[in-house]
Amino acid sequence: MLIEVMKSKIHRVKITKANLNYIGSITIDAALMEAANIIEGEKVQVVNLNNGERLETYVIKGEKNSGEIAMNGPAARKAQVGDIVIIISYACMTPEEAKQFKPTIIFPDTETNKIH
């Protein structure tokens, strides 16, 4: 049996763009992706602290050290520029693996979306 556990979390970043006329996804600063152990195309859950919305989408790599967090396509209706979100990815593993696993969690500055 496999269970789904938190693999990575970017805790509290600010939405910098919302682009409805895009094919979909969330664009994340490559430096944040690297620090959080998230790869391009990976499925993530986005939790919006401002309005309570929760959605799943996939990641597009943004410009490194840009601070960019952009909601694209239909997801742009779920967040506005300035909203604070938490981005979470999950992995499937056995319960035994999960007991030993340590997720990667980062806490960027919420004003700049940069790692302290």
Tab-separated table of N, CA and C in Angstrom:
chain	number	residue	atom	x	y	z
A	1	MET	N	0.838	-1.182	0.000
A	1	MET	CA	0.000	0.000	0.000
A	1	MET	C	0.883	1.247	0.000
A	2	LEU	N	0.457	2.258	-0.740
A	2	LEU	CA	1.138	3.547	-0.748
A	2	LEU	C	0.224	4.591	-0.131
A	3	ILE	N	0.843	5.546	0.551
A	3	ILE	CA	0.099	6.686	1.089
A	3	ILE	C	0.707	7.956	0.504
A	4	GLU	N	-0.081	9.021	0.476
A	4	GLU	CA	0.391	10.299	-0.056
A	4	GLU	C	0.781	11.192	1.112
A	5	VAL	N	2.023	11.682	1.094
A	5	VAL	CA	2.519	12.540	2.168
A	5	VAL	C	3.113	13.821	1.575
A	6	MET	N	3.178	14.855	2.408
A	6	MET	CA	3.772	16.109	1.953
A	6	MET	C	5.248	15.889	1.631
A	7	LYS	N	5.650	16.288	0.418
A	7	LYS	CA	7.047	16.183	-0.012
A	7	LYS	C	7.762	17.522	0.137
A	8	SER	N	7.074	18.601	-0.268
A	8	SER	CA	7.684	19.929	-0.295
A	8	SER	C	6.641	20.978	0.035
A	9	LYS	N	7.107	22.088	0.634
A	9	LYS	CA	6.190	23.193	0.899
A	9	LYS	C	6.921	24.516	0.796
A	10	ILE	N	6.321	25.437	0.043
A	10	ILE	CA	6.758	26.828	0.015
A	10	ILE	C	5.721	27.560	0.857
A	11	HIS	N	6.117	27.965	2.043
A	11	HIS	CA	5.179	28.506	3.021
A	11	HIS	C	5.076	30.019	2.925
A	12	ARG	N	3.934	30.492	2.496
A	12	ARG	CA	3.590	31.915	2.468
A	12	ARG	C	4.435	32.734	1.484
A	13	VAL	N	3.988	32.727	0.246
A	13	VAL	CA	4.547	33.621	-0.776
A	13	VAL	C	3.419	34.467	-1.346
A	14	LYS	N	3.793	35.590	-1.915
A	14	LYS	CA	2.812	36.545	-2.444
A	14	LYS	C	2.632	36.333	-3.947
A	15	ILE	N	1.381	36.328	-4.389
A	15	ILE	CA	1.087	36.256	-5.817
A	15	ILE	C	1.538	37.571	-6.467
A	16	THR	N	2.366	37.453	-7.520
A	16	THR	CA	2.873	38.640	-8.199
A	16	THR	C	2.180	38.909	-9.528
A	17	LYS	N	1.542	37.862	-10.102
A	17	LYS	CA	0.837	38.020	-11.384
A	17	LYS	C	-0.362	37.069	-11.397
A	18	ALA	N	-1.385	37.448	-12.128
A	18	ALA	CA	-2.533	36.583	-12.396
A	18	ALA	C	-2.891	36.782	-13.864
A	19	ASN	N	-2.672	35.750	-14.682
A	19	ASN	CA	-2.832	35.855	-16.122
A	19	ASN	C	-3.891	34.858	-16.595
A	20	LEU	N	-5.131	35.311	-16.731
A	20	LEU	CA	-6.238	34.448	-17.140
A	20	LEU	C	-6.037	33.896	-18.547
A	21	ASN	N	-5.454	34.690	-19.442
A	21	ASN	CA	-5.285	34.283	-20.838
A	21	ASN	C	-3.978	33.525	-21.048
A	22	TYR	N	-3.834	32.437	-20.326
A	22	TYR	CA	-2.651	31.588	-20.404
A	22	TYR	C	-3.143	30.153	-20.355
A	23	ILE	N	-2.351	29.225	-20.793
A	23	ILE	CA	-2.823	27.846	-20.901
A	23	ILE	C	-3.029	27.149	-19.559
A	24	GLY	N	-2.526	27.702	-18.486
A	24	GLY	CA	-2.763	27.115	-17.165
A	24	GLY	C	-1.492	26.937	-16.370
A	25	SER	N	-1.626	26.698	-15.083
A	25	SER	CA	-0.518	26.381	-14.187
A	25	SER	C	-0.168	27.501	-13.224
A	26	ILE	N	0.919	27.288	-12.485
A	26	ILE	CA	1.494	28.308	-11.621
A	26	ILE	C	2.964	28.452	-11.995
A	27	THR	N	3.411	29.664	-12.192
A	27	THR	CA	4.827	29.930	-12.458
A	27	THR	C	5.481	30.288	-11.132
A	28	ILE	N	6.593	29.605	-10.844
A	28	ILE	CA	7.313	29.799	-9.576
A	28	ILE	C	8.769	30.122	-9.875
A	29	ASP	N	9.300	31.127	-9.203
A	29	ASP	CA	10.721	31.486	-9.273
A	29	ASP	C	11.568	30.213	-9.165
A	30	ALA	N	12.478	30.015	-10.098
A	30	ALA	CA	13.318	28.813	-10.135
A	30	ALA	C	14.126	28.629	-8.851
A	31	ALA	N	14.538	29.719	-8.213
A	31	ALA	CA	15.301	29.604	-6.960
A	31	ALA	C	14.433	28.999	-5.855
A	32	LEU	N	13.153	29.377	-5.821
A	32	LEU	CA	12.243	28.807	-4.833
A	32	LEU	C	11.982	27.330	-5.129
A	33	MET	N	11.809	27.015	-6.413
A	33	MET	CA	11.599	25.613	-6.796
A	33	MET	C	12.775	24.754	-6.359
A	34	GLU	N	13.969	25.228	-6.635
A	34	GLU	CA	15.185	24.502	-6.282
A	34	GLU	C	15.276	24.299	-4.767
A	35	ALA	N	15.059	25.360	-4.015
A	35	ALA	CA	15.158	25.288	-2.556
A	35	ALA	C	14.105	24.365	-1.959
A	36	ALA	N	12.930	24.296	-2.596
A	36	ALA	CA	11.831	23.479	-2.066
A	36	ALA	C	11.805	22.068	-2.656
A	37	ASN	N	12.736	21.765	-3.553
A	37	ASN	CA	12.784	20.444	-4.169
A	37	ASN	C	11.522	20.163	-4.987
A	38	ILE	N	11.110	21.149	-5.779
A	38	ILE	CA	9.962	21.020	-6.681
A	38	ILE	C	10.485	21.145	-8.105
A	39	ILE	N	10.008	20.279	-8.998
A	39	ILE	CA	10.495	20.314	-10.378
A	39	ILE	C	9.408	20.821	-11.330
A	40	GLU	N	9.851	21.291	-12.489
A	40	GLU	CA	8.915	21.786	-13.492
A	40	GLU	C	7.969	20.663	-13.907
A	41	GLY	N	6.704	20.985	-14.012
A	41	GLY	CA	5.696	20.004	-14.388
A	41	GLY	C	5.092	19.249	-13.214
A	42	GLU	N	5.669	19.400	-12.033
A	42	GLU	CA	5.176	18.686	-10.856
A	42	GLU	C	3.805	19.216	-10.440
A	43	LYS	N	2.959	18.311	-10.006
A	43	LYS	CA	1.634	18.680	-9.497
A	43	LYS	C	1.783	19.285	-8.116
A	44	VAL	N	1.106	20.415	-7.897
A	44	VAL	CA	1.130	21.075	-6.597
A	44	VAL	C	-0.290	21.471	-6.193
A	45	GLN	N	-0.459	21.637	-4.902
A	45	GLN	CA	-1.685	22.204	-4.358
A	45	GLN	C	-1.352	23.626	-3.931
A	46	VAL	N	-2.232	24.565	-4.266
A	46	VAL	CA	-2.050	25.961	-3.886
A	46	VAL	C	-3.186	26.318	-2.940
A	47	VAL	N	-2.823	26.794	-1.749
A	47	VAL	CA	-3.787	27.150	-0.717
A	47	VAL	C	-3.709	28.657	-0.519
A	48	ASN	N	-4.814	29.350	-0.770
A	48	ASN	CA	-4.847	30.805	-0.702
A	48	ASN	C	-5.308	31.242	0.687
A	49	LEU	N	-4.435	31.910	1.429
A	49	LEU	CA	-4.770	32.353	2.778
A	49	LEU	C	-5.751	33.523	2.789
A	50	ASN	N	-5.844	34.261	1.688
A	50	ASN	CA	-6.740	35.415	1.648
A	50	ASN	C	-8.201	35.044	1.443
A	51	ASN	N	-8.457	33.988	0.652
A	51	ASN	CA	-9.850	33.667	0.341
A	51	ASN	C	-10.236	32.211	0.614
A	52	GLY	N	-9.298	31.406	1.093
A	52	GLY	CA	-9.600	30.015	1.431
A	52	GLY	C	-9.623	29.061	0.249
A	53	GLU	N	-9.373	29.544	-0.963
A	53	GLU	CA	-9.365	28.666	-2.143
A	53	GLU	C	-8.230	27.654	-2.061
A	54	ARG	N	-8.514	26.454	-2.545
A	54	ARG	CA	-7.510	25.394	-2.662
A	54	ARG	C	-7.625	24.847	-4.081
A	55	LEU	N	-6.511	24.720	-4.776
A	55	LEU	CA	-6.562	24.190	-6.135
A	55	LEU	C	-5.312	23.378	-6.420
A	56	GLU	N	-5.421	22.519	-7.411
A	56	GLU	CA	-4.276	21.744	-7.872
A	56	GLU	C	-3.939	22.180	-9.284
A	57	THR	N	-2.643	22.250	-9.560
A	57	THR	CA	-2.160	22.611	-10.886
A	57	THR	C	-0.746	22.062	-11.040
A	58	TYR	N	-0.065	22.446	-12.098
A	58	TYR	CA	1.318	22.015	-12.308
A	58	TYR	C	2.221	23.233	-12.370
A	59	VAL	N	3.511	22.995	-12.175
A	59	VAL	CA	4.490	24.077	-12.038
A	59	VAL	C	5.200	24.372	-13.359
A	60	ILE	N	5.340	25.661	-13.646
A	60	ILE	CA	6.216	26.152	-14.715
A	60	ILE	C	7.342	26.918	-14.032
A	61	LYS	N	8.561	26.684	-14.504
A	61	LYS	CA	9.733	27.342	-13.925
A	61	LYS	C	9.797	28.800	-14.351
A	62	GLY	N	9.876	29.686	-13.353
A	62	GLY	CA	10.014	31.113	-13.612
A	62	GLY	C	11.471	31.544	-13.565
A	63	GLU	N	11.697	32.796	-13.865
A	63	GLU	CA	13.054	33.345	-13.853
A	63	GLU	C	13.650	33.255	-12.448
A	64	LYS	N	14.881	32.772	-12.389
A	64	LYS	CA	15.562	32.587	-11.111
A	64	LYS	C	15.777	33.922	-10.404
A	65	ASN	N	15.485	33.951	-9.107
A	65	ASN	CA	15.638	35.118	-8.235
A	65	ASN	C	14.733	36.296	-8.607
A	66	SER	N	13.674	36.015	-9.357
A	66	SER	CA	12.737	37.077	-9.759
A	66	SER	C	11.662	37.324	-8.701
A	67	GLY	N	11.426	36.337	-7.839
A	67	GLY	CA	10.344	36.438	-6.866
A	67	GLY	C	8.977	36.160	-7.468
A	68	GLU	N	8.947	35.736	-8.724
A	68	GLU	CA	7.682	35.532	-9.418
A	68	GLU	C	6.884	34.352	-8.869
A	69	ILE	N	5.614	34.612	-8.600
A	69	ILE	CA	4.619	33.588	-8.290
A	69	ILE	C	3.386	34.003	-9.082
A	70	ALA	N	3.144	33.342	-10.223
A	70	ALA	CA	2.072	33.751	-11.129
A	70	ALA	C	1.024	32.663	-11.278
A	71	MET	N	-0.217	33.023	-11.033
A	71	MET	CA	-1.337	32.119	-11.278
A	71	MET	C	-1.745	32.304	-12.728
A	72	ASN	N	-1.840	31.192	-13.459
A	72	ASN	CA	-2.106	31.250	-14.893
A	72	ASN	C	-3.380	30.497	-15.248
A	73	GLY	N	-4.029	30.916	-16.330
A	73	GLY	CA	-5.228	30.252	-16.819
A	73	GLY	C	-6.352	30.325	-15.805
A	74	PRO	N	-7.206	29.294	-15.743
A	74	PRO	CA	-8.354	29.319	-14.828
A	74	PRO	C	-7.958	29.561	-13.370
A	75	ALA	N	-6.770	29.141	-12.976
A	75	ALA	CA	-6.316	29.353	-11.590
A	75	ALA	C	-6.213	30.840	-11.252
A	76	ALA	N	-6.073	31.682	-12.278
A	76	ALA	CA	-5.986	33.126	-12.046
A	76	ALA	C	-7.284	33.684	-11.458
A	77	ARG	N	-8.380	32.949	-11.584
A	77	ARG	CA	-9.649	33.362	-10.975
A	77	ARG	C	-9.685	33.052	-9.478
A	78	LYS	N	-8.724	32.257	-8.998
A	78	LYS	CA	-8.718	31.810	-7.607
A	78	LYS	C	-7.777	32.615	-6.722
A	79	ALA	N	-7.014	33.544	-7.318
A	79	ALA	CA	-6.061	34.354	-6.544
A	79	ALA	C	-5.854	35.693	-7.233
A	80	GLN	N	-5.646	36.718	-6.430
A	80	GLN	CA	-5.353	38.045	-6.944
A	80	GLN	C	-3.917	38.415	-6.610
A	81	VAL	N	-3.359	39.320	-7.380
A	81	VAL	CA	-2.031	39.844	-7.071
A	81	VAL	C	-2.061	40.374	-5.638
A	82	GLY	N	-1.075	39.975	-4.854
A	82	GLY	CA	-0.985	40.383	-3.455
A	82	GLY	C	-1.473	39.326	-2.478
A	83	ASP	N	-2.264	38.347	-2.956
A	83	ASP	CA	-2.712	37.274	-2.067
A	83	ASP	C	-1.508	36.456	-1.589
A	84	ILE	N	-1.614	35.927	-0.382
A	84	ILE	CA	-0.571	35.067	0.189
A	84	ILE	C	-1.027	33.616	0.045
A	85	VAL	N	-0.137	32.792	-0.500
A	85	VAL	CA	-0.463	31.378	-0.725
A	85	VAL	C	0.609	30.470	-0.130
A	86	ILE	N	0.209	29.231	0.083
A	86	ILE	CA	1.116	28.152	0.451
A	86	ILE	C	1.082	27.161	-0.705
A	87	ILE	N	2.244	26.720	-1.159
A	87	ILE	CA	2.349	25.789	-2.285
A	87	ILE	C	2.903	24.468	-1.740
A	88	ILE	N	2.153	23.378	-1.971
A	88	ILE	CA	2.503	22.081	-1.391
A	88	ILE	C	2.568	21.027	-2.485
A	89	SER	N	3.605	20.187	-2.443
A	89	SER	CA	3.648	19.015	-3.319
A	89	SER	C	3.652	17.770	-2.447
A	90	TYR	N	3.201	16.681	-3.024
A	90	TYR	CA	3.053	15.426	-2.291
A	90	TYR	C	3.778	14.308	-3.030
A	91	ALA	N	4.085	13.234	-2.327
A	91	ALA	CA	4.704	12.056	-2.925
A	91	ALA	C	4.041	10.807	-2.357
A	92	CYS	N	4.000	9.759	-3.164
A	92	CYS	CA	3.458	8.483	-2.717
A	92	CYS	C	4.593	7.595	-2.244
A	93	MET	N	4.403	6.979	-1.095
A	93	MET	CA	5.403	6.062	-0.548
A	93	MET	C	4.732	5.093	0.412
A	94	THR	N	5.467	4.084	0.773
A	94	THR	CA	4.925	3.128	1.735
A	94	THR	C	4.872	3.785	3.110
A	95	PRO	N	4.016	3.283	3.996
A	95	PRO	CA	3.998	3.831	5.348
A	95	PRO	C	5.371	3.763	6.027
A	96	GLU	N	6.127	2.726	5.753
A	96	GLU	CA	7.462	2.595	6.347
A	96	GLU	C	8.396	3.686	5.836
A	97	GLU	N	8.359	3.954	4.531
A	97	GLU	CA	9.166	5.037	3.967
A	97	GLU	C	8.722	6.383	4.535
A	98	ALA	N	7.419	6.576	4.648
A	98	ALA	CA	6.875	7.842	5.127
A	98	ALA	C	7.327	8.160	6.548
A	99	LYS	N	7.476	7.144	7.374
A	99	LYS	CA	7.903	7.356	8.764
A	99	LYS	C	9.325	7.903	8.838
A	100	GLN	N	10.137	7.609	7.836
A	100	GLN	CA	11.527	8.059	7.807
A	100	GLN	C	11.729	9.327	6.976
A	101	PHE	N	10.754	9.650	6.147
A	101	PHE	CA	10.877	10.753	5.200
A	101	PHE	C	10.780	12.112	5.893
A	102	LYS	N	11.598	13.054	5.472
A	102	LYS	CA	11.560	14.436	5.968
A	102	LYS	C	11.252	15.366	4.795
A	103	PRO	N	10.121	16.054	4.817
A	103	PRO	CA	9.791	16.968	3.717
A	103	PRO	C	10.703	18.195	3.703
A	104	THR	N	10.771	18.822	2.551
A	104	THR	CA	11.504	20.073	2.393
A	104	THR	C	10.510	21.214	2.550
A	105	ILE	N	10.741	22.090	3.510
A	105	ILE	CA	9.859	23.223	3.765
A	105	ILE	C	10.699	24.493	3.771
A	106	ILE	N	10.283	25.472	2.975
A	106	ILE	CA	10.996	26.754	2.960
A	106	ILE	C	10.041	27.877	3.370
A	107	PHE	N	10.613	28.921	3.931
A	107	PHE	CA	9.861	30.070	4.441
A	107	PHE	C	10.406	31.359	3.824
A	108	PRO	N	10.039	31.647	2.568
A	108	PRO	CA	10.542	32.877	1.936
A	108	PRO	C	9.968	34.126	2.602
A	109	ASP	N	10.614	35.251	2.354
A	109	ASP	CA	10.109	36.544	2.792
A	109	ASP	C	8.827	36.834	2.012
A	110	THR	N	7.729	37.134	2.676
A	110	THR	CA	6.450	37.323	1.988
A	110	THR	C	6.364	38.631	1.207
A	111	GLU	N	7.262	39.558	1.446
A	111	GLU	CA	7.259	40.803	0.677
A	111	GLU	C	7.990	40.642	-0.650
A	112	THR	N	9.092	39.883	-0.647
A	112	THR	CA	9.925	39.757	-1.842
A	112	THR	C	9.870	38.377	-2.494
A	113	ASN	N	9.314	37.395	-1.790
A	113	ASN	CA	9.311	35.987	-2.245
A	113	ASN	C	10.730	35.458	-2.408
A	114	LYS	N	11.654	36.003	-1.663
A	114	LYS	CA	13.051	35.540	-1.711
A	114	LYS	C	13.358	34.748	-0.440
A	115	ILE	N	14.302	33.849	-0.548
A	115	ILE	CA	14.710	33.051	0.602
A	115	ILE	C	15.631	33.900	1.473
A	116	HIS	N	15.381	33.904	2.776
A	116	HIS	CA	16.198	34.721	3.696
A	116	HIS	C	17.606	34.153	3.747
